[in-house]
mmCIF file of C-alpha atoms and ligand atoms in Angstrom:
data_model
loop_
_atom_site.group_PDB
_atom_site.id
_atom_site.type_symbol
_atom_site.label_atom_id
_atom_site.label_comp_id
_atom_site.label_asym_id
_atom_site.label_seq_id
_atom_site.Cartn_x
_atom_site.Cartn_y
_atom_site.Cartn_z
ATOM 1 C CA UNK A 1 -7.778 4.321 1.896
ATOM 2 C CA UNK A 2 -8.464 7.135 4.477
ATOM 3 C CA UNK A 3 -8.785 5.348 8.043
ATOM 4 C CA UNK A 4 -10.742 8.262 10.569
ATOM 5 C CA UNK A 5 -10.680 6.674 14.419
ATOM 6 C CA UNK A 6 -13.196 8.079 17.086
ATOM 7 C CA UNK A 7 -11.584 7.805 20.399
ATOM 8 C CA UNK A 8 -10.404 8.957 23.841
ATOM 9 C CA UNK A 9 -7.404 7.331 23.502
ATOM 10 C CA UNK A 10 -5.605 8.948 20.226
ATOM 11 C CA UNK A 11 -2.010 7.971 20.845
ATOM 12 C CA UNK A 12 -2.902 4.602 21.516
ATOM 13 C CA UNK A 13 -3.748 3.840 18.065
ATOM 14 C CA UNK A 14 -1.455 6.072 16.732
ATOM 15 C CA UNK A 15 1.440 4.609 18.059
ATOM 16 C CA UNK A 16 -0.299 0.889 17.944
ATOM 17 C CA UNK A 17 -0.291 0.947 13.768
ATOM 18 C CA UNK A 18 2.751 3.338 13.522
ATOM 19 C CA UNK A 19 4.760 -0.188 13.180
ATOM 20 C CA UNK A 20 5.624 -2.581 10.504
ATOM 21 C CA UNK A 21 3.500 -3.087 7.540
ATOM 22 C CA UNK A 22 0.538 -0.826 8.584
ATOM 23 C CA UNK A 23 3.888 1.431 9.536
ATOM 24 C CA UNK A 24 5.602 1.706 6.117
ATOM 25 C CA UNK A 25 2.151 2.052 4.295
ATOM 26 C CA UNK A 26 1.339 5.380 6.454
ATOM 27 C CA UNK A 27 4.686 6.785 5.537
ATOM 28 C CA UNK A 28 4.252 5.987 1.555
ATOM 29 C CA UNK A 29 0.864 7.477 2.082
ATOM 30 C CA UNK A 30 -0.605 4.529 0.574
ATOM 31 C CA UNK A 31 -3.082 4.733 3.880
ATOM 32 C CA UNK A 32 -3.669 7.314 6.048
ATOM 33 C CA UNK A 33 -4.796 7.329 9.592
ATOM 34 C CA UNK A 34 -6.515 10.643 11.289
ATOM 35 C CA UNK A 35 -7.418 10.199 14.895
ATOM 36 C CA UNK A 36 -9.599 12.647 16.475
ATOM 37 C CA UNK A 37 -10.248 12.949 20.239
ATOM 38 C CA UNK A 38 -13.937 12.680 21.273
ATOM 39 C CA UNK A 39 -13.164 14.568 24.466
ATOM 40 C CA UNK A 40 -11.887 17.771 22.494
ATOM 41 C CA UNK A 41 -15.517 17.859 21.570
ATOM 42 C CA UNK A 42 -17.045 17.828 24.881
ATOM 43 C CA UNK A 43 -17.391 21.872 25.669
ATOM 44 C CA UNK A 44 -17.504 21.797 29.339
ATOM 45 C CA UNK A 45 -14.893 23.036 32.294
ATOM 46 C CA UNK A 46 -13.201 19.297 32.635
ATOM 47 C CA UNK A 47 -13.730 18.180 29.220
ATOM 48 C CA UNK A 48 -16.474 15.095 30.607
ATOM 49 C CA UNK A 49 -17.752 13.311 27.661
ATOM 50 C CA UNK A 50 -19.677 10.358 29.899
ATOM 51 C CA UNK A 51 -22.688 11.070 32.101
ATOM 52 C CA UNK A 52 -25.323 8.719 34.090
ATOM 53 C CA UNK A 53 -27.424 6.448 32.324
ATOM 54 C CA UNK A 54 -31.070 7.414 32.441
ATOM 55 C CA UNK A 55 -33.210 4.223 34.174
ATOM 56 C CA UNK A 56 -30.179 3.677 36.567
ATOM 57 C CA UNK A 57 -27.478 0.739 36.008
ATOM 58 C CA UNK A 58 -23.640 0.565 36.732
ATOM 59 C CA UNK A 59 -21.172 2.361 34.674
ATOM 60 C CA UNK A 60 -21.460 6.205 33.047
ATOM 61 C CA UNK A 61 -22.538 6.702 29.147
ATOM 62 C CA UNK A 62 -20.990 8.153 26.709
ATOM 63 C CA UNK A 63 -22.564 10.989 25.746
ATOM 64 C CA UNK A 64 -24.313 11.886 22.036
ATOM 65 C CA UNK A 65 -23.214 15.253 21.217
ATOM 66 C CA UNK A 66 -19.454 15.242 21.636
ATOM 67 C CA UNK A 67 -19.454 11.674 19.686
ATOM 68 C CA UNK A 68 -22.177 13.697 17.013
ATOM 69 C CA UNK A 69 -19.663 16.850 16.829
ATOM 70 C CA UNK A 70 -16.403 14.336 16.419
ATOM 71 C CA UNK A 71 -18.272 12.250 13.441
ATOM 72 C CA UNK A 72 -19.394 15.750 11.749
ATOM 73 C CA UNK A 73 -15.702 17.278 11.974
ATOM 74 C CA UNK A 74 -14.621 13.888 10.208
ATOM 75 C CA UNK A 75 -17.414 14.196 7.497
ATOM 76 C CA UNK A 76 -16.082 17.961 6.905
ATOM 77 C CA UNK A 77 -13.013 16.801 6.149
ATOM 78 C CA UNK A 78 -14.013 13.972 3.779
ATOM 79 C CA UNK A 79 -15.850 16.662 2.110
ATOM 80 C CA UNK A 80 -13.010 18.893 1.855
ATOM 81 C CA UNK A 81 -10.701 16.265 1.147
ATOM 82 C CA UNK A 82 -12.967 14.930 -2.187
ATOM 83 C CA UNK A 83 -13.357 18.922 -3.280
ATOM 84 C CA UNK A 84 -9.227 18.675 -3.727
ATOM 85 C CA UNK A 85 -9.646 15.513 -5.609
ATOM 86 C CA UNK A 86 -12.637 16.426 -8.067
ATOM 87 C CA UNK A 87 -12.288 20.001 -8.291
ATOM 88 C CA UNK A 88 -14.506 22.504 -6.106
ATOM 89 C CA UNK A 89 -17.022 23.179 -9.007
ATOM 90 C CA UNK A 90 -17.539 19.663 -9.732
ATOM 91 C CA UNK A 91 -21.325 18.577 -10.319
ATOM 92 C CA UNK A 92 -20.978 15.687 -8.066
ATOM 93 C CA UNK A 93 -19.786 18.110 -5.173
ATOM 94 C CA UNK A 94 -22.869 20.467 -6.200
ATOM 95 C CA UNK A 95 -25.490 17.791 -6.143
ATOM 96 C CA UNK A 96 -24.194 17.229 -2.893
ATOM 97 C CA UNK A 97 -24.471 20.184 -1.364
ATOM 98 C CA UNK A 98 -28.057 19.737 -2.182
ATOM 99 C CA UNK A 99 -28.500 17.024 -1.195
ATOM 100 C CA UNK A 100 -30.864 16.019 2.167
ATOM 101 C CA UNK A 101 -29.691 13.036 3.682
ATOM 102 C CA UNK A 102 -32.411 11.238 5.847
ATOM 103 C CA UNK A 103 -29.392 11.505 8.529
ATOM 104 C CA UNK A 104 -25.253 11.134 8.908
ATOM 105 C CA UNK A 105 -25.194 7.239 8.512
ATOM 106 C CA UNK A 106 -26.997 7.756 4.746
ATOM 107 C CA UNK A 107 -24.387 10.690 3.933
ATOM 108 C CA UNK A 108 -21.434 8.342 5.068
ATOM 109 C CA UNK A 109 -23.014 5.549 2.951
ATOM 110 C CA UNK A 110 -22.936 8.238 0.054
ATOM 111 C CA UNK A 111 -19.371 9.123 0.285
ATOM 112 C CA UNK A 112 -18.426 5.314 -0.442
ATOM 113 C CA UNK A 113 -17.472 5.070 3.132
ATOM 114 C CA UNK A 114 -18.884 3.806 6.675
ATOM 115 C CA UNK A 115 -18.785 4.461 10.272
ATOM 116 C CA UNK A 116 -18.304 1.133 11.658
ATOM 117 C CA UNK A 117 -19.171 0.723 15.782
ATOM 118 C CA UNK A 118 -16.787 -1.419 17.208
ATOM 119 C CA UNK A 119 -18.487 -3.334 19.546
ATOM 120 C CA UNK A 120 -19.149 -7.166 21.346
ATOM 121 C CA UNK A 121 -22.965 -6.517 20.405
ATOM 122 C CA UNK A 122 -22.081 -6.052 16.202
ATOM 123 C CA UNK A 123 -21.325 -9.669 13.730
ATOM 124 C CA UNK A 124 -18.169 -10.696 13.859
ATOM 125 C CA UNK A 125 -15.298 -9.556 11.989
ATOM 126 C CA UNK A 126 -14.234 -11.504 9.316
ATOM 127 C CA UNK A 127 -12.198 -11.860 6.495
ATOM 128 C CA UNK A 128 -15.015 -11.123 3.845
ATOM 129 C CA UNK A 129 -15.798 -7.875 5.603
ATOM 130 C CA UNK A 130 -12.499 -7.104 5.476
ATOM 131 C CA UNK A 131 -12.434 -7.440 1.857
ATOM 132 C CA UNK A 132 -15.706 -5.232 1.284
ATOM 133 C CA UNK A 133 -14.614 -2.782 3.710
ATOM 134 C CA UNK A 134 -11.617 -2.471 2.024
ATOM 135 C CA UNK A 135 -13.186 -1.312 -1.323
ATOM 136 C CA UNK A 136 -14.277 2.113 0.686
ATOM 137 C CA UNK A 137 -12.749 5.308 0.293
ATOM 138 C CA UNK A 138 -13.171 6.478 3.881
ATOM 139 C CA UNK A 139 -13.452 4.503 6.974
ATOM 140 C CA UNK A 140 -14.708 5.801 10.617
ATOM 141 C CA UNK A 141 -13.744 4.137 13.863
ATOM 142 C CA UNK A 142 -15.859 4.597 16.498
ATOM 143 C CA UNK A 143 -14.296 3.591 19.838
ATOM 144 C CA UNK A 144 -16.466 3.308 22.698
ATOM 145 C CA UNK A 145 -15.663 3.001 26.227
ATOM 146 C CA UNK A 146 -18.036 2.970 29.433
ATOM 147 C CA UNK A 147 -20.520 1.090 29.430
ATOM 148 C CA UNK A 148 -21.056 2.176 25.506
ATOM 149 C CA UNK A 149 -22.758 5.338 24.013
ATOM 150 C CA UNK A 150 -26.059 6.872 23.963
ATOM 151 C CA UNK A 151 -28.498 4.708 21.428
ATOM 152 C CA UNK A 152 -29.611 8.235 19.670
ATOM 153 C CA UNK A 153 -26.027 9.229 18.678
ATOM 154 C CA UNK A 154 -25.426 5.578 17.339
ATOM 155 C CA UNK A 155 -29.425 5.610 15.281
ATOM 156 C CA UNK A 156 -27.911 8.649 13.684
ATOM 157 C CA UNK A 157 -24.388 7.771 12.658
ATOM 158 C CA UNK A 158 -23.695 4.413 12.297
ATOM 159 C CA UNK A 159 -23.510 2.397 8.872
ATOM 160 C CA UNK A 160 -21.957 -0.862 10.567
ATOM 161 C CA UNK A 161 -21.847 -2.674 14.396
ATOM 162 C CA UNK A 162 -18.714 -5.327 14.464
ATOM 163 C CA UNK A 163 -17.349 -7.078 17.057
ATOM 164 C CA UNK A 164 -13.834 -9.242 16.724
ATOM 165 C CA UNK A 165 -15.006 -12.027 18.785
ATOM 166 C CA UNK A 166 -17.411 -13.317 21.690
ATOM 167 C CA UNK A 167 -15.304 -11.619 24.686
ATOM 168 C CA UNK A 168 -15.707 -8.293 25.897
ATOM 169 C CA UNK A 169 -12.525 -6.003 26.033
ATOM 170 C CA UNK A 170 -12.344 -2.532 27.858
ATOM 171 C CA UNK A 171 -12.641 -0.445 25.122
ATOM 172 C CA UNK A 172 -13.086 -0.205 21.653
ATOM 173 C CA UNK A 173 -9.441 0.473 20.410
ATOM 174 C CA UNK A 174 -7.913 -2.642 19.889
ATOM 175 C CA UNK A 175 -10.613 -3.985 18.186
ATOM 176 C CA UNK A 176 -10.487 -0.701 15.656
ATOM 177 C CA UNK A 177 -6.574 -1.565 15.625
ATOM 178 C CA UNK A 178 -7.245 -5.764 14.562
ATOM 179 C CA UNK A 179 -9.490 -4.268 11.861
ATOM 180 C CA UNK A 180 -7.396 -1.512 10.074
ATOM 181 C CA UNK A 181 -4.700 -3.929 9.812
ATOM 182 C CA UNK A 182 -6.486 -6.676 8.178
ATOM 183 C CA UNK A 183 -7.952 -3.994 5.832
ATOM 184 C CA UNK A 184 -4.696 -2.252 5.382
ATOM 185 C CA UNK A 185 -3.218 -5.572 3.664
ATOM 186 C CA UNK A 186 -5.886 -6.059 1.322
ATOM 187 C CA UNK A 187 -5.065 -2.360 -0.206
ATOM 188 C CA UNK A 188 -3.084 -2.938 -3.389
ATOM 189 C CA UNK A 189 0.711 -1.977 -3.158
ATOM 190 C CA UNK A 190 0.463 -2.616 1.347
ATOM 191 C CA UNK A 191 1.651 -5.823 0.524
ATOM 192 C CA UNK A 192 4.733 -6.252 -1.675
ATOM 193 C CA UNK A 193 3.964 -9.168 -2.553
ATOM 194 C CA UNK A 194 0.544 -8.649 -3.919
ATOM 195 C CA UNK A 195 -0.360 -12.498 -4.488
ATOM 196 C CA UNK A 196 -0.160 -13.279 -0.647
ATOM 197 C CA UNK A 197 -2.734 -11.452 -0.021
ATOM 198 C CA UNK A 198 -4.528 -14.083 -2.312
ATOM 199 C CA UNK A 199 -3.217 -17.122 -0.946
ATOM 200 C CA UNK A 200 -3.053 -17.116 2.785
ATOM 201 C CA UNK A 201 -5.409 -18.233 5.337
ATOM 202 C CA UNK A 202 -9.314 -18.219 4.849
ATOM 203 C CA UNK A 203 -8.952 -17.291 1.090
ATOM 204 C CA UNK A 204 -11.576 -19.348 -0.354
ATOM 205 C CA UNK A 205 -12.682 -21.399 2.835
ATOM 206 C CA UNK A 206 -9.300 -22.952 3.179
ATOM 207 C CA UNK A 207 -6.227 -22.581 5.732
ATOM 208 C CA UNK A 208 -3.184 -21.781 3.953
ATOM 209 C CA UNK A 209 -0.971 -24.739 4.104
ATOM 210 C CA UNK A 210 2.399 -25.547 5.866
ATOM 211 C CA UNK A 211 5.775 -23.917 4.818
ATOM 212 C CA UNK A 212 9.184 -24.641 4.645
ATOM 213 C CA UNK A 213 12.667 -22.772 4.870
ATOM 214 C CA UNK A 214 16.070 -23.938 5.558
ATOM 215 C CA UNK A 215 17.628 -25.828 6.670
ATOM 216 C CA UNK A 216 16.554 -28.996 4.713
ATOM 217 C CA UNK A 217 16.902 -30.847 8.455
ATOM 218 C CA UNK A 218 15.916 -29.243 11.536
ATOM 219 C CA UNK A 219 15.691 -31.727 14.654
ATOM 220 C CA UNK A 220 15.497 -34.408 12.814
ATOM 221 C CA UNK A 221 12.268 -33.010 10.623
ATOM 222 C CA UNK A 222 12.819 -32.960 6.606
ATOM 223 C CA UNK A 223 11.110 -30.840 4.303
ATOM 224 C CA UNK A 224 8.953 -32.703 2.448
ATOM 225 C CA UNK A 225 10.356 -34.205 -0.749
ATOM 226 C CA UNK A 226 7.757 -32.937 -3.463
ATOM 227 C CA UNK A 227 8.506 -28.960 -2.177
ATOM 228 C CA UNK A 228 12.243 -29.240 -3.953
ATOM 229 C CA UNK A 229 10.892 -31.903 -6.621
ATOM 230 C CA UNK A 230 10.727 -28.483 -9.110
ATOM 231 C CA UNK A 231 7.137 -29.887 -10.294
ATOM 232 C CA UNK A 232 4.713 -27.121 -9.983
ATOM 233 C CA UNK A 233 1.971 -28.737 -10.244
ATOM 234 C CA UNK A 234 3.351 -31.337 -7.891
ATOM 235 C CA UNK A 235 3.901 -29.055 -4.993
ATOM 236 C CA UNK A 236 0.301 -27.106 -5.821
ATOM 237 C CA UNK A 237 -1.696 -30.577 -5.683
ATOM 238 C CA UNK A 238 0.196 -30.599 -2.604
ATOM 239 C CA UNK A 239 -0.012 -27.666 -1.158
ATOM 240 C CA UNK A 240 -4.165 -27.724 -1.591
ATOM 241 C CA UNK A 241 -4.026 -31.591 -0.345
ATOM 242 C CA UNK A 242 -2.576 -29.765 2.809
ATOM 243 C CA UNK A 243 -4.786 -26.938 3.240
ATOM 244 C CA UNK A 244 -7.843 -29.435 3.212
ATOM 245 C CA UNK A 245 -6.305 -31.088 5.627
ATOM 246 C CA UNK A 246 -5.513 -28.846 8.148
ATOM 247 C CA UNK A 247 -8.643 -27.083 7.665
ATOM 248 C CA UNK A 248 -10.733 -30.381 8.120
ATOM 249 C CA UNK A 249 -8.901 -30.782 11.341
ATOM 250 C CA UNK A 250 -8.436 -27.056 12.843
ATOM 251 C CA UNK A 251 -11.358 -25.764 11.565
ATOM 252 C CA UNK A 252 -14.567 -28.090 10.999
ATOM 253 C CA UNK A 253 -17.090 -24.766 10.530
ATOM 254 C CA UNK A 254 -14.834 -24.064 7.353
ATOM 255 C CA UNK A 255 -14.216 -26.910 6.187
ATOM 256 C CA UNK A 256 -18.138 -27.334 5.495
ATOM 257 C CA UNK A 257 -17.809 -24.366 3.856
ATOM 258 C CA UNK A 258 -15.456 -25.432 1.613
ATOM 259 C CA UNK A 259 -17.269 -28.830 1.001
ATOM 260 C CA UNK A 260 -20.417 -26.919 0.007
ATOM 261 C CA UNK A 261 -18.159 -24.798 -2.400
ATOM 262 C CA UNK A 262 -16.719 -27.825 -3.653
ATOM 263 C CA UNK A 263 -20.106 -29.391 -4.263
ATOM 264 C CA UNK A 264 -21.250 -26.525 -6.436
ATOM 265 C CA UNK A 265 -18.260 -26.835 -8.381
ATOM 266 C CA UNK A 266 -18.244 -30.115 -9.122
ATOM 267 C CA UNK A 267 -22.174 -29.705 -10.255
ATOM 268 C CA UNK A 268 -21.137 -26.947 -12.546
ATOM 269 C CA UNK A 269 -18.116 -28.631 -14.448
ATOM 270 C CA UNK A 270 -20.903 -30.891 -15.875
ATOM 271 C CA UNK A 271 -21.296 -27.920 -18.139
ATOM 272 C CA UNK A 272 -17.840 -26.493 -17.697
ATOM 273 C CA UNK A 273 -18.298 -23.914 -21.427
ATOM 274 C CA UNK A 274 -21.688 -22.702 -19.915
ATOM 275 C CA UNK A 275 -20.388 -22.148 -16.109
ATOM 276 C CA UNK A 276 -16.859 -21.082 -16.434
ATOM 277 C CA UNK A 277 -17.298 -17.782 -14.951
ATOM 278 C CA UNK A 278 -19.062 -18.753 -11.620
ATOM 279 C CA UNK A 279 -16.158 -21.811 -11.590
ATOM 280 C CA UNK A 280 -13.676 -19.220 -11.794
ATOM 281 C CA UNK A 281 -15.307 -17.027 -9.237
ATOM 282 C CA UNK A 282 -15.274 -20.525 -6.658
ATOM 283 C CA UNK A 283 -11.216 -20.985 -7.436
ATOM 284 C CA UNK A 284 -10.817 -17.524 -6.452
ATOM 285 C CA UNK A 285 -12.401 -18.208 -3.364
ATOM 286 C CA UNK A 286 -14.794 -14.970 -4.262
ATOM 287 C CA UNK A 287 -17.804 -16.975 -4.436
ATOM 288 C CA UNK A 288 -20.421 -17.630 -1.727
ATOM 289 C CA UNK A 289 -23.241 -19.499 -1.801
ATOM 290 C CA UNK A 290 -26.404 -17.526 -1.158
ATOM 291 C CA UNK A 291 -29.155 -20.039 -1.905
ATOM 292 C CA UNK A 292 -29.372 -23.699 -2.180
HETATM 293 N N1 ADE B 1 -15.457 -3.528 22.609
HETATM 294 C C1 ADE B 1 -15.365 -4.304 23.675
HETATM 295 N N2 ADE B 1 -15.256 -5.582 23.343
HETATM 296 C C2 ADE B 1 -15.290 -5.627 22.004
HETATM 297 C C3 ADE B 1 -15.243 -6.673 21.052
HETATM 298 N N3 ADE B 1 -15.140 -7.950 21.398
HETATM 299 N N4 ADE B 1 -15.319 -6.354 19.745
HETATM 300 C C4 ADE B 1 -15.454 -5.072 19.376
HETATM 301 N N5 ADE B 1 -15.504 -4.049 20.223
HETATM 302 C C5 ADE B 1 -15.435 -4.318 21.528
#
């Protein structure tokens, strides 16, 4: 996974994911993370990449060429960067080159990758997304700041608008940050330990459930007895009793969710033979419901 971030503020994110898990994955070169600085795109004496919004308003704009001239330097290098991988003379990379894309956004699409807009006005972040934005080979940040970026710029480049939550920060960096991590851990060998991944939080509607390490008593609190019974299937009957639980109480909008799920399932193990493979798909927690 090849993470590309947009930005005035390079070093921010740079030194923001050069930590911990996200950390060690950059230096295995399991990820990689290129930042490129909008404003060493703007080609004027101080560098200005913002100007005056046309119509009149608060705040300065960014402006659309130095944000078009940033994106095309990052699709040059995806370009370059799949010629290494397939071989210069390969007929995908010929087909390519004669290709005409209706504009940027359709080329990025094309390249298994997107350009994703962080910003309050896109759908909210969320797991899933993570999970299909994690199956792309190339991912582009862009981080606005301002009061946001000229509409024509955006029309031309963008394959996805996403915001991580109903609040509006002061620039589009953090948000870029909370996404490349969550999509960093879903890319096999980030995690050790591939299976959490699987089981924590949100997989399949349902909060993970509590956990236990020693001591055995800790201010007067024991582990509960059925986690050191040794009876697997025990502790997992458990374990999902818990996560209902706690996702009943913590999180109602998920918990209907999961009911829904649940629902489906139980209407399909009437013919268990003939609907294995959708039952299957609602353990994993892989399945959503599109119609009902
Ligand atoms: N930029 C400013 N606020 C934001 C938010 N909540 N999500 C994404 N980008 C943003």
């Amino acid at each position: 996974m090849r993470f590309h971030v947009l930005t005035l503020f390079p070093q921010m994110i740079e030194q923001g994911l050069s930590e911990s898990i996200t950390g060690r994955a950059l230096k295995q070169n399991i990820i990689s993370l290129n930042t490129v600085n909008i404003r060493d795109f703007a080609h004027n004496k101080h560098n200005k990449v913002d100007d005056y919004t046309y119509g009149g308003g608060a705040g300065m704009l960014m402006q659309a060429e130095p944000v078009y001239q940033a994106v095309r330097s990052v699709m040059s290098q995806i370009n370059k960067c799949n010629q290494v991988h397939s071989g210069d003379n390969s007929e995908k990379n010929i087909a390519d080159e004669n290709t005409s894309y209706k504009n940027t956004a359709e080329e990025i699409k094309n390249h298994n990758a997107r350009l994703i807009y962080v910003t309050p006005q896109g759908s909210v972040f969320n797991q899933q997304m993570a999970a299909e934005f994690a199956k792309c080979d190339d991912l582009i940040f862009l981080c606005g700041h301002y009061e946001g970026i000229d509409e024509r710029v955006l029309e031309e480049t963008v394959t996805d608008y996403v915001s991580i939550g109903d609040y509006v920060l002061t620039g589009g960096e953090l948000p870029s940050m909370v996404m490349i991590d969550a999509i960093s851990r879903l890319v096999p060998g980030v995690l050790h330990n591939d299976i959490s991944a699987e089981t924590e939080s949100f997989h399949g509607n349902l909060l993970e459930y509590p956990q236990y390490s020693r001591p055995v008593e800790w201010h007067d609190k024991k582990v509960p007895e059925v986690l050191m019974s040794g009876n697997q299937k025990k502790i997992d009957a458990w374990r999902l009793e818990k996560s209902i639980e706690r996702t009943k109480e913590r999180r109602p909008d998920l918990y209907a969710g999961f009911k829904r799920l649940d629902k489906c399932r139980e209407f399909l193990m009437k013919n268990k033979l003939l609907h294995i493979d959708m039952i299957e798909l609602i353990n994993r927690g892989c399945a959503e419901i599109l119609f009902e």
